[in-house]
Coordinates of C-alpha atoms in Angstrom, one line a residue:
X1 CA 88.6 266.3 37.0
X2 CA 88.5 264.3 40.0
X3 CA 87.1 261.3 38.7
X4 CA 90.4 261.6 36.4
X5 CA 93.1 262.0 39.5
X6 CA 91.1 258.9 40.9
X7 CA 92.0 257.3 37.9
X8 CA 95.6 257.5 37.6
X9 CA 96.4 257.0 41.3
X10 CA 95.4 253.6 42.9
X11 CA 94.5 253.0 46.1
X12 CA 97.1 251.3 48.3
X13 CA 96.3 250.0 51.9
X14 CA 99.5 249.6 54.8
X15 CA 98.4 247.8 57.9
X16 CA 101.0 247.7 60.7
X17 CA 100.4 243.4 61.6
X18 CA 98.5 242.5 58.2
X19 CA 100.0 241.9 54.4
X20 CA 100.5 244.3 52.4
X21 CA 97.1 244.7 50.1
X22 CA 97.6 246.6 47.1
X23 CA 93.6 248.0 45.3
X24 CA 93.7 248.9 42.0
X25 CA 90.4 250.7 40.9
X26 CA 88.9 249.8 37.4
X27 CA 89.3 251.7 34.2
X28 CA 87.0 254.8 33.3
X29 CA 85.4 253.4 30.5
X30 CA 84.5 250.6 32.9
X31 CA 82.8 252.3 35.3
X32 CA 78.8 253.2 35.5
X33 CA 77.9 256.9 35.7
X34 CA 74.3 256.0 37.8
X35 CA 75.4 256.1 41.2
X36 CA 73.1 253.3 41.9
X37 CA 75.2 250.8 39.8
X38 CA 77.0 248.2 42.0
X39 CA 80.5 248.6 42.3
X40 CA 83.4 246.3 40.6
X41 CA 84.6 243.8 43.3
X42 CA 88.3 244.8 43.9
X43 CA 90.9 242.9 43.3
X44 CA 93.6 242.1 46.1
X45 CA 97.0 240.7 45.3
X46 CA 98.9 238.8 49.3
X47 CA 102.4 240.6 49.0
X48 CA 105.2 238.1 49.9
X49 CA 107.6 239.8 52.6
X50 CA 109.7 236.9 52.9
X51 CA 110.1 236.8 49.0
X52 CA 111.0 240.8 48.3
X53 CA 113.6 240.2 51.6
X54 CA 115.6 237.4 49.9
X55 CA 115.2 238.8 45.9
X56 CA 116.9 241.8 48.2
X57 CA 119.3 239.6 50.6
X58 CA 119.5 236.5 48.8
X59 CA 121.8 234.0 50.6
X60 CA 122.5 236.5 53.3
X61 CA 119.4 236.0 54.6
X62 CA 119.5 233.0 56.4
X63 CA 123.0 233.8 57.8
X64 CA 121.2 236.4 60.4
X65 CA 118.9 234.7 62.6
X66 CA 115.6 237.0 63.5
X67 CA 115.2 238.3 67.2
X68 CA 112.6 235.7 67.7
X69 CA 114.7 232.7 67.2
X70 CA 117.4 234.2 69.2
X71 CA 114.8 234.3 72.2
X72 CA 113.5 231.2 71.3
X73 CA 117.0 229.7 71.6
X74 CA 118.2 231.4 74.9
X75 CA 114.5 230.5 76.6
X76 CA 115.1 226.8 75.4
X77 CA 118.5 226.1 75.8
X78 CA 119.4 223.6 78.4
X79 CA 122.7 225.1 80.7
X80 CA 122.8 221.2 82.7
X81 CA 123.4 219.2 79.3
X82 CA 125.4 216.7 79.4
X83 CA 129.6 217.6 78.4
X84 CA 131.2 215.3 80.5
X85 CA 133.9 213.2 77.9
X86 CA 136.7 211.0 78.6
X87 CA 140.2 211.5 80.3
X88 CA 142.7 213.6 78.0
X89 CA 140.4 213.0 74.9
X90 CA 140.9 216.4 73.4
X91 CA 138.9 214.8 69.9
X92 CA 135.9 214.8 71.8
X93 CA 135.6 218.2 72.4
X94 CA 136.1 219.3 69.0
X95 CA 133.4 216.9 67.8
X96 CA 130.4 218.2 70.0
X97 CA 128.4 219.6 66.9
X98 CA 125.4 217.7 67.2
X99 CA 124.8 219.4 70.5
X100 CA 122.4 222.2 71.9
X101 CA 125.4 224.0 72.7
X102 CA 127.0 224.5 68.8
X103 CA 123.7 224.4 67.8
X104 CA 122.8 227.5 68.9
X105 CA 126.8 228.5 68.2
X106 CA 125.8 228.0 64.7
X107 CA 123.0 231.0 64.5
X108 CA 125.1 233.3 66.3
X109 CA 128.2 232.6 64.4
X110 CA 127.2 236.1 62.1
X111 CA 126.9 238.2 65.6
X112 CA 130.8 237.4 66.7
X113 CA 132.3 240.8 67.2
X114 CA 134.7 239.6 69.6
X115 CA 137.8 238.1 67.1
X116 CA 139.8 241.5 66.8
X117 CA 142.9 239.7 66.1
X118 CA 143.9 239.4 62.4
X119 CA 145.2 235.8 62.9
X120 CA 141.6 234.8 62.3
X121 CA 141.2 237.0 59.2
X122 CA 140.3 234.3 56.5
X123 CA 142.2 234.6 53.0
X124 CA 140.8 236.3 50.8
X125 CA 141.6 235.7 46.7
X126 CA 141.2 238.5 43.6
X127 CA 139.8 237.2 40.7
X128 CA 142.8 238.1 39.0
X129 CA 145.2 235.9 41.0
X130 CA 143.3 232.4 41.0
X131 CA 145.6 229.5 41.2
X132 CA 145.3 226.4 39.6
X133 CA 144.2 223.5 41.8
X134 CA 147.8 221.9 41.5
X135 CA 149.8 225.0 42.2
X136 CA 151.6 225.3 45.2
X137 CA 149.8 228.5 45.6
X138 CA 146.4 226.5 45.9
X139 CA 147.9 224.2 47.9
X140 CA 148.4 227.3 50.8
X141 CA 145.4 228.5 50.5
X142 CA 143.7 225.2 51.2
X143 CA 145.8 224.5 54.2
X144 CA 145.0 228.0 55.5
X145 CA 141.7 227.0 55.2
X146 CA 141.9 223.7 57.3
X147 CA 144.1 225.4 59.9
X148 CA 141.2 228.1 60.3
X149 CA 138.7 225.5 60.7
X150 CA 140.9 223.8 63.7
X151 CA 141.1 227.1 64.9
X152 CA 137.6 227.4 65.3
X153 CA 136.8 224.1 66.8
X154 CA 139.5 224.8 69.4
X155 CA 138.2 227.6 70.8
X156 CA 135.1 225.9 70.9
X157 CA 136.8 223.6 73.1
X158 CA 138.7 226.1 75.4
X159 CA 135.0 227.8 75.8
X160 CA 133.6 224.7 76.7
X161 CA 136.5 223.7 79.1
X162 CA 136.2 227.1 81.0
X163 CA 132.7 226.7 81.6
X164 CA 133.1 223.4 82.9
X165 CA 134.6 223.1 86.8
X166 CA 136.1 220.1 86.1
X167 CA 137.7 220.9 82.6
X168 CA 139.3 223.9 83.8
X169 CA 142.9 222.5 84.9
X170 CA 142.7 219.0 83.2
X171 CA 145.1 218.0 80.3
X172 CA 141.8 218.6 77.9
X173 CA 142.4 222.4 78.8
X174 CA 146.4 222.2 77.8
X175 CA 145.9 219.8 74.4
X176 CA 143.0 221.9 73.4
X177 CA 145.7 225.3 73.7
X178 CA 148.3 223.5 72.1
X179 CA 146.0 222.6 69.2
X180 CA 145.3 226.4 68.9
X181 CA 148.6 227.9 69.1
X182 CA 149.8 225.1 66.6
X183 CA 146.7 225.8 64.0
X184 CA 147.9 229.7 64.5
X185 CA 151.4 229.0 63.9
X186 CA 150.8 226.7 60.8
X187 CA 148.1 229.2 59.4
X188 CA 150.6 232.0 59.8
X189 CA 153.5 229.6 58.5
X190 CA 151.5 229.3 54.9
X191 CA 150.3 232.8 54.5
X192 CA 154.1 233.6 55.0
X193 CA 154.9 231.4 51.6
X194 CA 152.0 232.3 49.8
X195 CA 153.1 236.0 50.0
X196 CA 156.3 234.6 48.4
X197 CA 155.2 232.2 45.8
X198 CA 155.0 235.3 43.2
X199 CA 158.6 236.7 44.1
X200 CA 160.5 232.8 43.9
X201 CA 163.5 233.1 42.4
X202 CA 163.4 230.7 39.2
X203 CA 167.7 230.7 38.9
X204 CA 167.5 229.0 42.7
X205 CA 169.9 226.3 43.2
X206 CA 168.0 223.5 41.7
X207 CA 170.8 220.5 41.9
X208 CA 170.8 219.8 45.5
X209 CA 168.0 219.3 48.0
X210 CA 168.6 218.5 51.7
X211 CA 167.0 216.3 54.4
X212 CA 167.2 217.4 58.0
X213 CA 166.0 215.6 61.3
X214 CA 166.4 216.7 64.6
X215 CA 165.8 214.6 67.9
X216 CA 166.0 213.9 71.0
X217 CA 165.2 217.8 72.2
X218 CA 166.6 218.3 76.1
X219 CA 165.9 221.6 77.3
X220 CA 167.6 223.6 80.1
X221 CA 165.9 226.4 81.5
X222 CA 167.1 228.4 84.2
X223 CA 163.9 230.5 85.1
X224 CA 161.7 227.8 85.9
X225 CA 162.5 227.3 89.8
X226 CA 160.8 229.9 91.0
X227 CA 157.8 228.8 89.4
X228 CA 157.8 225.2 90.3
X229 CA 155.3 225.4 92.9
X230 CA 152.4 223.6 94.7
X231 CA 149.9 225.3 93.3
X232 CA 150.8 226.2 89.8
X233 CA 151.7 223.5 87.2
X234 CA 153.7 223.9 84.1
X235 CA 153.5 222.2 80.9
X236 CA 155.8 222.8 78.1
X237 CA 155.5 221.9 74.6
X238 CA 158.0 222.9 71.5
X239 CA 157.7 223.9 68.2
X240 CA 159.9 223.3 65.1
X241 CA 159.4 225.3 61.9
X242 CA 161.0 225.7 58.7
X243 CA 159.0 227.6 55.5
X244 CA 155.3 226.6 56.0
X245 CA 156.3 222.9 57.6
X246 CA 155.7 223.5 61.7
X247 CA 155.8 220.2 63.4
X248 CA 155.1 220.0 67.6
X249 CA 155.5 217.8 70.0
X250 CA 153.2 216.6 72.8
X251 CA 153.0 218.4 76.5
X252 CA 155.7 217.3 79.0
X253 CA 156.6 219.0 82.0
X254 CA 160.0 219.0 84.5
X255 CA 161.4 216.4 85.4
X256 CA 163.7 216.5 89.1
X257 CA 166.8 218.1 87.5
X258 CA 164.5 221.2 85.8
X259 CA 165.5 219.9 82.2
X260 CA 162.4 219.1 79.7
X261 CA 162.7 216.3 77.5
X262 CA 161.2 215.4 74.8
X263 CA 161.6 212.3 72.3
X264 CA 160.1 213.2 69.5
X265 CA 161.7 213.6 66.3
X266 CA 161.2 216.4 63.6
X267 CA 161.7 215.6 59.9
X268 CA 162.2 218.5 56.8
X269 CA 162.7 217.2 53.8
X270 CA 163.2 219.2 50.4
X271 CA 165.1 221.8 52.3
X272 CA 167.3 224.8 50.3
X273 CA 170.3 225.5 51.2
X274 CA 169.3 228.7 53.1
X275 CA 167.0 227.0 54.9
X276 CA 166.3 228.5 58.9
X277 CA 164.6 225.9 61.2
X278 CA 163.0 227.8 64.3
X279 CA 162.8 225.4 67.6
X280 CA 160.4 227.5 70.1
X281 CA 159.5 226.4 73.6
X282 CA 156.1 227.5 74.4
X283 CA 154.9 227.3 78.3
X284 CA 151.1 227.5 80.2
X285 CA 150.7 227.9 84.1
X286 CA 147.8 226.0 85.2
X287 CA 146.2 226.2 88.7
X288 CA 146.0 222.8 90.2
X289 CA 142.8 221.2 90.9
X290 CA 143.1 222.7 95.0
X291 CA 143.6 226.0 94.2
X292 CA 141.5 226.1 91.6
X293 CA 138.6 224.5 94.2
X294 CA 138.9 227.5 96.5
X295 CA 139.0 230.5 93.9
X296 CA 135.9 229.3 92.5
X297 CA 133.9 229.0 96.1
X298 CA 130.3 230.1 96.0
X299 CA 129.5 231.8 98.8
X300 CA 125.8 234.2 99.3
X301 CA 126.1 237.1 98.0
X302 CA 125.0 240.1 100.0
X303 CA 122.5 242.8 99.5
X304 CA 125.2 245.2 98.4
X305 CA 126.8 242.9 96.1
X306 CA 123.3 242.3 94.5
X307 CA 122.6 246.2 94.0
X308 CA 126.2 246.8 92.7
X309 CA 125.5 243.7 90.0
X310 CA 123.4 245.6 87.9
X311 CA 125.4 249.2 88.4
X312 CA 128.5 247.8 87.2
X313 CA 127.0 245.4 84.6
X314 CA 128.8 247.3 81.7
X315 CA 131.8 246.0 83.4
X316 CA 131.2 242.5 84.9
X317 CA 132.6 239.7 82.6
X318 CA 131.0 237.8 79.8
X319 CA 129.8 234.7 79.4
X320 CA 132.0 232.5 77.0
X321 CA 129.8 231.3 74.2
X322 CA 131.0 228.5 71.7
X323 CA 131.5 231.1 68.7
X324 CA 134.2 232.6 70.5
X325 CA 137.4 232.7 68.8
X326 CA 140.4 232.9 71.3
X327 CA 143.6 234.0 71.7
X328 CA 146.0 231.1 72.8
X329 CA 147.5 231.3 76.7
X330 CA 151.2 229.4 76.0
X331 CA 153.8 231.9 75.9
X332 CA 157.4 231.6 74.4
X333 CA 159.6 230.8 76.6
X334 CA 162.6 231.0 73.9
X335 CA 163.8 229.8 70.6
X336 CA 166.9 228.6 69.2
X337 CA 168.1 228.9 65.0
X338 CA 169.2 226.2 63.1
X339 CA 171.2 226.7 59.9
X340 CA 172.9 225.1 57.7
X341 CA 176.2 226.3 59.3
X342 CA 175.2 224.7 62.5
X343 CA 174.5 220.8 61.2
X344 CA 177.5 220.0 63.1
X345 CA 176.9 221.6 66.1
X346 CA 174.8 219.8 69.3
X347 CA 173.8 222.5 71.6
X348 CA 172.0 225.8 70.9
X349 CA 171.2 228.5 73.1
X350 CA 167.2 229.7 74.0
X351 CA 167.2 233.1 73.7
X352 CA 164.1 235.8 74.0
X353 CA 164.4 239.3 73.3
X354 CA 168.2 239.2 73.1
X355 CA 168.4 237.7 76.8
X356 CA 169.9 234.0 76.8
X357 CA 167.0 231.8 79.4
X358 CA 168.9 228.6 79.0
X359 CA 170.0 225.8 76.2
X360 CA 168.9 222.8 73.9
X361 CA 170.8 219.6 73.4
X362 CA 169.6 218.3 70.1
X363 CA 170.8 215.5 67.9
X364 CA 170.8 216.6 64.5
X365 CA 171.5 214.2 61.2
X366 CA 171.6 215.2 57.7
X367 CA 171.4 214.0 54.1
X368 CA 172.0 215.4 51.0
X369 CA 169.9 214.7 47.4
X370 CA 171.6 215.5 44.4
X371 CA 170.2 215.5 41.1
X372 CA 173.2 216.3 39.1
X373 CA 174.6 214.2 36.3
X374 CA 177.6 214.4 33.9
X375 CA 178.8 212.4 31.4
X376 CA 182.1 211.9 28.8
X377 CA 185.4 210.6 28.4
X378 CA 188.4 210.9 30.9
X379 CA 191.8 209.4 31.3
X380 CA 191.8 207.8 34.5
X381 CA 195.0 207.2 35.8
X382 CA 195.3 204.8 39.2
X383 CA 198.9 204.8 41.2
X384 CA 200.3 201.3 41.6
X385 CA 203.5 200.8 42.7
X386 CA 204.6 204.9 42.6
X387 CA 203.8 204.6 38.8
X388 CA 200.3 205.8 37.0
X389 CA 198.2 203.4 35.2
X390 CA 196.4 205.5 32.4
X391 CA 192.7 204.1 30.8
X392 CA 190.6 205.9 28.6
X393 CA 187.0 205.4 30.6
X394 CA 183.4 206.5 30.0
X395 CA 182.4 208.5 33.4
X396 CA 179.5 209.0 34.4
X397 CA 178.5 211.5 37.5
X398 CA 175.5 210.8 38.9
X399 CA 175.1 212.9 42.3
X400 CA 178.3 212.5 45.0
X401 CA 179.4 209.2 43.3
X402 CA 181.7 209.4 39.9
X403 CA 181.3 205.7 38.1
X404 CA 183.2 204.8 34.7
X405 CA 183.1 201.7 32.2
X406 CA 185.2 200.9 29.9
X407 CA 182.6 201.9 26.4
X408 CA 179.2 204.2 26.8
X409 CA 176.9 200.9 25.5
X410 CA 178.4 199.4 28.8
X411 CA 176.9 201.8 31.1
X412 CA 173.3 200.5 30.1
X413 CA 173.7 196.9 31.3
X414 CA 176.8 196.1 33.5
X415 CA 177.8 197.3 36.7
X416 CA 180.6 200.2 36.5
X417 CA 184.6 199.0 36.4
X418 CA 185.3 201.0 39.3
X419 CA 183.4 204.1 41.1
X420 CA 184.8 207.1 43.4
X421 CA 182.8 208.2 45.9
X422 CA 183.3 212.0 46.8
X423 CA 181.8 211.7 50.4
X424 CA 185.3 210.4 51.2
X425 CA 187.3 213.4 49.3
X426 CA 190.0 214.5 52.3
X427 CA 191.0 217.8 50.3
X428 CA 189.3 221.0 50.5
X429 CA 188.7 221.2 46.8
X430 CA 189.4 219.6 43.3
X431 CA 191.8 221.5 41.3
X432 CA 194.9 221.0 38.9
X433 CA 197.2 218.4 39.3
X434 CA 201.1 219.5 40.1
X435 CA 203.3 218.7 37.7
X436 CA 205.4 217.3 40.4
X437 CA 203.2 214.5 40.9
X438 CA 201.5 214.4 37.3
X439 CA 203.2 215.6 33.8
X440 CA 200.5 214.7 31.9
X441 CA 198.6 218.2 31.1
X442 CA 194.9 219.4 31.9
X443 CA 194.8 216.4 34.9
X444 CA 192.3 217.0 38.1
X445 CA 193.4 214.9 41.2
X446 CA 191.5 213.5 44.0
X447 CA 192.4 212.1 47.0
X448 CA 190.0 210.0 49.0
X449 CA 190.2 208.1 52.0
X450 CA 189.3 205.0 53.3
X451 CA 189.9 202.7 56.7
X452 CA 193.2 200.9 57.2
X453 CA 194.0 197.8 58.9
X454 CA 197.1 199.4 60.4
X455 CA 197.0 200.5 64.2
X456 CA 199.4 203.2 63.4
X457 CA 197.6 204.8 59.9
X458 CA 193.7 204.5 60.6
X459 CA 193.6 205.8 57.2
X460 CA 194.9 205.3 53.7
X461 CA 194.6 208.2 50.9
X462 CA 194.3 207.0 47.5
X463 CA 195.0 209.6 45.0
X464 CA 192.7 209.4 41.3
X465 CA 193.6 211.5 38.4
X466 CA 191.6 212.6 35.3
X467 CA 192.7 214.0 32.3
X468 CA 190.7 216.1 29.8
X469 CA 190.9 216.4 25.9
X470 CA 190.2 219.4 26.4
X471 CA 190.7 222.6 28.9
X472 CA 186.9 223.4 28.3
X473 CA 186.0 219.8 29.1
X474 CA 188.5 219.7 32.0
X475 CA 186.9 223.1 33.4
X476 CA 183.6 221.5 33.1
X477 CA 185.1 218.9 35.0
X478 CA 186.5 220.5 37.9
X479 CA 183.5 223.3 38.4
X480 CA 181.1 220.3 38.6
X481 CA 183.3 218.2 40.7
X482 CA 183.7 221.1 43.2
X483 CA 180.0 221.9 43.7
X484 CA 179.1 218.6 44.8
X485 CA 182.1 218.4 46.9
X486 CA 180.9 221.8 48.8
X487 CA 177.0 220.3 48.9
X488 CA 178.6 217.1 50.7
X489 CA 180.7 219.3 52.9
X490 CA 178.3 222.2 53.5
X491 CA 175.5 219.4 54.6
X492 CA 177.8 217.9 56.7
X493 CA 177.8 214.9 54.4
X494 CA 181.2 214.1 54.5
X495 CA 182.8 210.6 55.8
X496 CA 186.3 212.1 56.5
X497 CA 187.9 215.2 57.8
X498 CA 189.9 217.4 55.6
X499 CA 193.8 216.5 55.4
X500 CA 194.0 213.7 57.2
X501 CA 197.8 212.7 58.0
X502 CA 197.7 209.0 56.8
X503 CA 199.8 206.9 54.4
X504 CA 199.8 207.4 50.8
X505 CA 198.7 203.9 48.6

């Protein structure tokens, strides 16, 4: 009865610091029943530890490093290597991956618990929702993905600059924090329209487009006097977004009069017609290099300080590794709104939580894309004289401009017998002709305007009409006629004001 429990249960051997060695005893039929017989030699099978880990792990396993190679690391790594790059070459800190420093960055990348902040969250796709590579869709998601990345490397930067002495109010410490905040606000910008890709609305007005650029940005802040002092030094920077475009410009800081200027020039092209473009001005105090010098005096400690080191160690301040993902230190100063209501307009308040902190000067020029054609036969009739010249014409609109020949085949390979350009309309819309200036039935008129060599009349007004076969055609007419004239007018694309008081030709 024994020998048949040995039987079914073989004999496994645990050491603590050894392999384990699994014994398997031989069969009954096997074995000699003269206890003098020598024994089968047993057979031991090396189990692989780091085998079972990773058929258990798999690819996880080399994303934790072990305790010995985190010891290994902090006992080797050299605090006095060399960081020192070049003046205001901000690429240079985001390229230090071949170092010691990222190196041991990189194994401790899994450990970060210190990136709270859902900003850094990385985007995360259902199988059910994958996009094809030429969506827009896609498109986000891979430029959340590059802006995460920056995001990384800047911090890396700002770490590395705050553990230097001589990084810590240079203008590598202000371009690395504006390369963060911009990364943020681009990343956030993205994961804004990919939230709205799936609710677009397909009947959106698909005949216009609109072009905006904005430049020559002159701030006025009034709350920055009290700042401007010897030992603090402000830089400024602004941002301009619109959908997931955000463009920035580079530091600058007050000049004499407190007024921020900055020359560069933002450019949004493919814009709706309820577009919103959001100018921000962000600001950083930095200690200059003086006051900095005596804050961060090392003097010896005493024996008090030494003992309360270790008691209040839960409290004393880390030590900012390289894998630590920061939150960026430029604050809004204010913003200002830009709609398409406001194209005309030159200066815009800065306003933050409701309270106005000052204006913007900008110079803002607009251009309208229309994709809208229309084709067919109209009357034209051209005042000469006080009389009406009436000629059947082939029109053709294409976009603000309304061209005509004399026969379709002609529009194919000679220029158009005469064109009317609706930029120059001086009436506020296109409708029915009276019949005290026209008799003829279902006639649109247009005036249009053009300069005048007379000193008194900088203007003349030239009146068109165009008469319809057909009331359906001439309605098609005139609704067409009037949505490009409110594009051109609502994108301040007009060349003349409305009813100007000039001589009629």
């Amino acid at each position: 009865m024994e020998e048949q429990e040995v039987e079914d249960s073989p004999n496994v051997t645990l050491t603590r610091d050894e392999p384990i060695i699994v014994v398997e005893s031989a069969p009954a039929s096997e074995k000699s029943s003269s206890d003098d017989d020598a024994e089968a030699p047993e057979e031991k099978a090396e189990y692989d530890v780091q085998q079972f880990l990773f058929d258990a792990l798999g690819g996880e396993l080399h994303n934790y490093p072990s305790n010995s190679e985190v010891q290994s690391d902090l006992h080797n790594y050299n605090y006095n290597d060399d960081f020192s790059i070049g003046t205001s070459n901000i690429s240079t800190l985001l390229s230090k991956s071949n170092s010691s420093y990222s190196h041991f960055s990189r194994k401790m990348r899994r450990c970060n618990t210190y990136a709270s902040s859902t900003m850094y969250d990385k985007v995360t796709i259902d199988d059910d929702s994958i996009h094809p590579e030429d969506s827009k869709a896609a498109q986000y998601i891979s430029e959340a993905a590059r802006q995460h990345h920056i995001i990384i490397q800047a911090s890396k930067a700002l770490n590395l600059c705050l553990s230097c002495k001589e990084f810590k109010a240079s203008t590598e410490y202000a371009e690395a924090e504006r390369i963060l905040l911009l990364a943020i606000e681009k990343r956030e910008a993205v994961l804004r329209e990919l939230k709205m890709v799936e609710y677009e609305d397909l009947t959106e007005d698909c005949y216009s487009v609109g072009h905006v650029k904005i430049g020559n940005l002159l701030f006025h802040p009034i709350r920055t006097g009290n700042l401007k002092t010897k030992l603090i030094t402000q830089c400024f920077f602004a941002i301009a977004s619109c959908g997931p475009h955000v463009l920035a410009t580079e530091i600058a800081k007050l000049d004499d009069q407190n007024r921020i200027n900055f020359n560069k020039c933002f450019m949004f092209d493919s814009l709706p017609s309820d577009f919103e473009i959001i100018i921000k001005l962000y600001y950083l105090n930095i200690l200059n290099a003086k006051r900095l010098a005596k804050t961060d005096t090392t003097m010896c400690p005493s024996p008090n300080h030494i003992l309360g080191f270790y008691k209040k160690s839960e409290t004393r301040s880390r030590r900012l590794y390289s894998y630590e993902r920061r939150e960026p230190s430029f604050n809004l100063y204010g913003a200002a709104k830009v709609v398409i209501s406001d194209l005309a307009q030159c200066t815009f308040n800065l306003t933050n939580c409701n309270e106005s902190l000052g204006s913007v000067d900008l110079q803002i020029t607009s251009s309208i894309e229309l994709s809208l054609t229309h084709k067919g036969f109209l009357t034209i009739g051209s005042e000469a004289g006080g009389l009406a010249v009436w000629n059947r014409r082939w029109c053709l609109l294409d976009g603000s401009v309304l061209k005509y020949w004399n026969y379709p085949q002609d529009s194919d390979f000679s220029e158009p017998v005469n064109t009317i350009d609706l930029s120059y309309c001086v009436i506020s819309s296109i409708s029915r002709a009276n019949r005290e200036l026209c008799a003829r039935p279902r006639t649109l008129v247009i005036e249009t305007g053009r300069p005048s060599n007379s000193d008194a009349t900088p203007y003349t007004i030239t009146r068109h009409y165009l008469s319809a076969d057909s009331v359906e055609e001439m309605e098609t007419w005139e609704r067409l006629l009037n949505y490009v004239l409110s594009s051109l007018r609502n994108w301040n694309c007009m060349n003349f004001q409305l009813n100007c008081k000039s001589e009629m030709f």
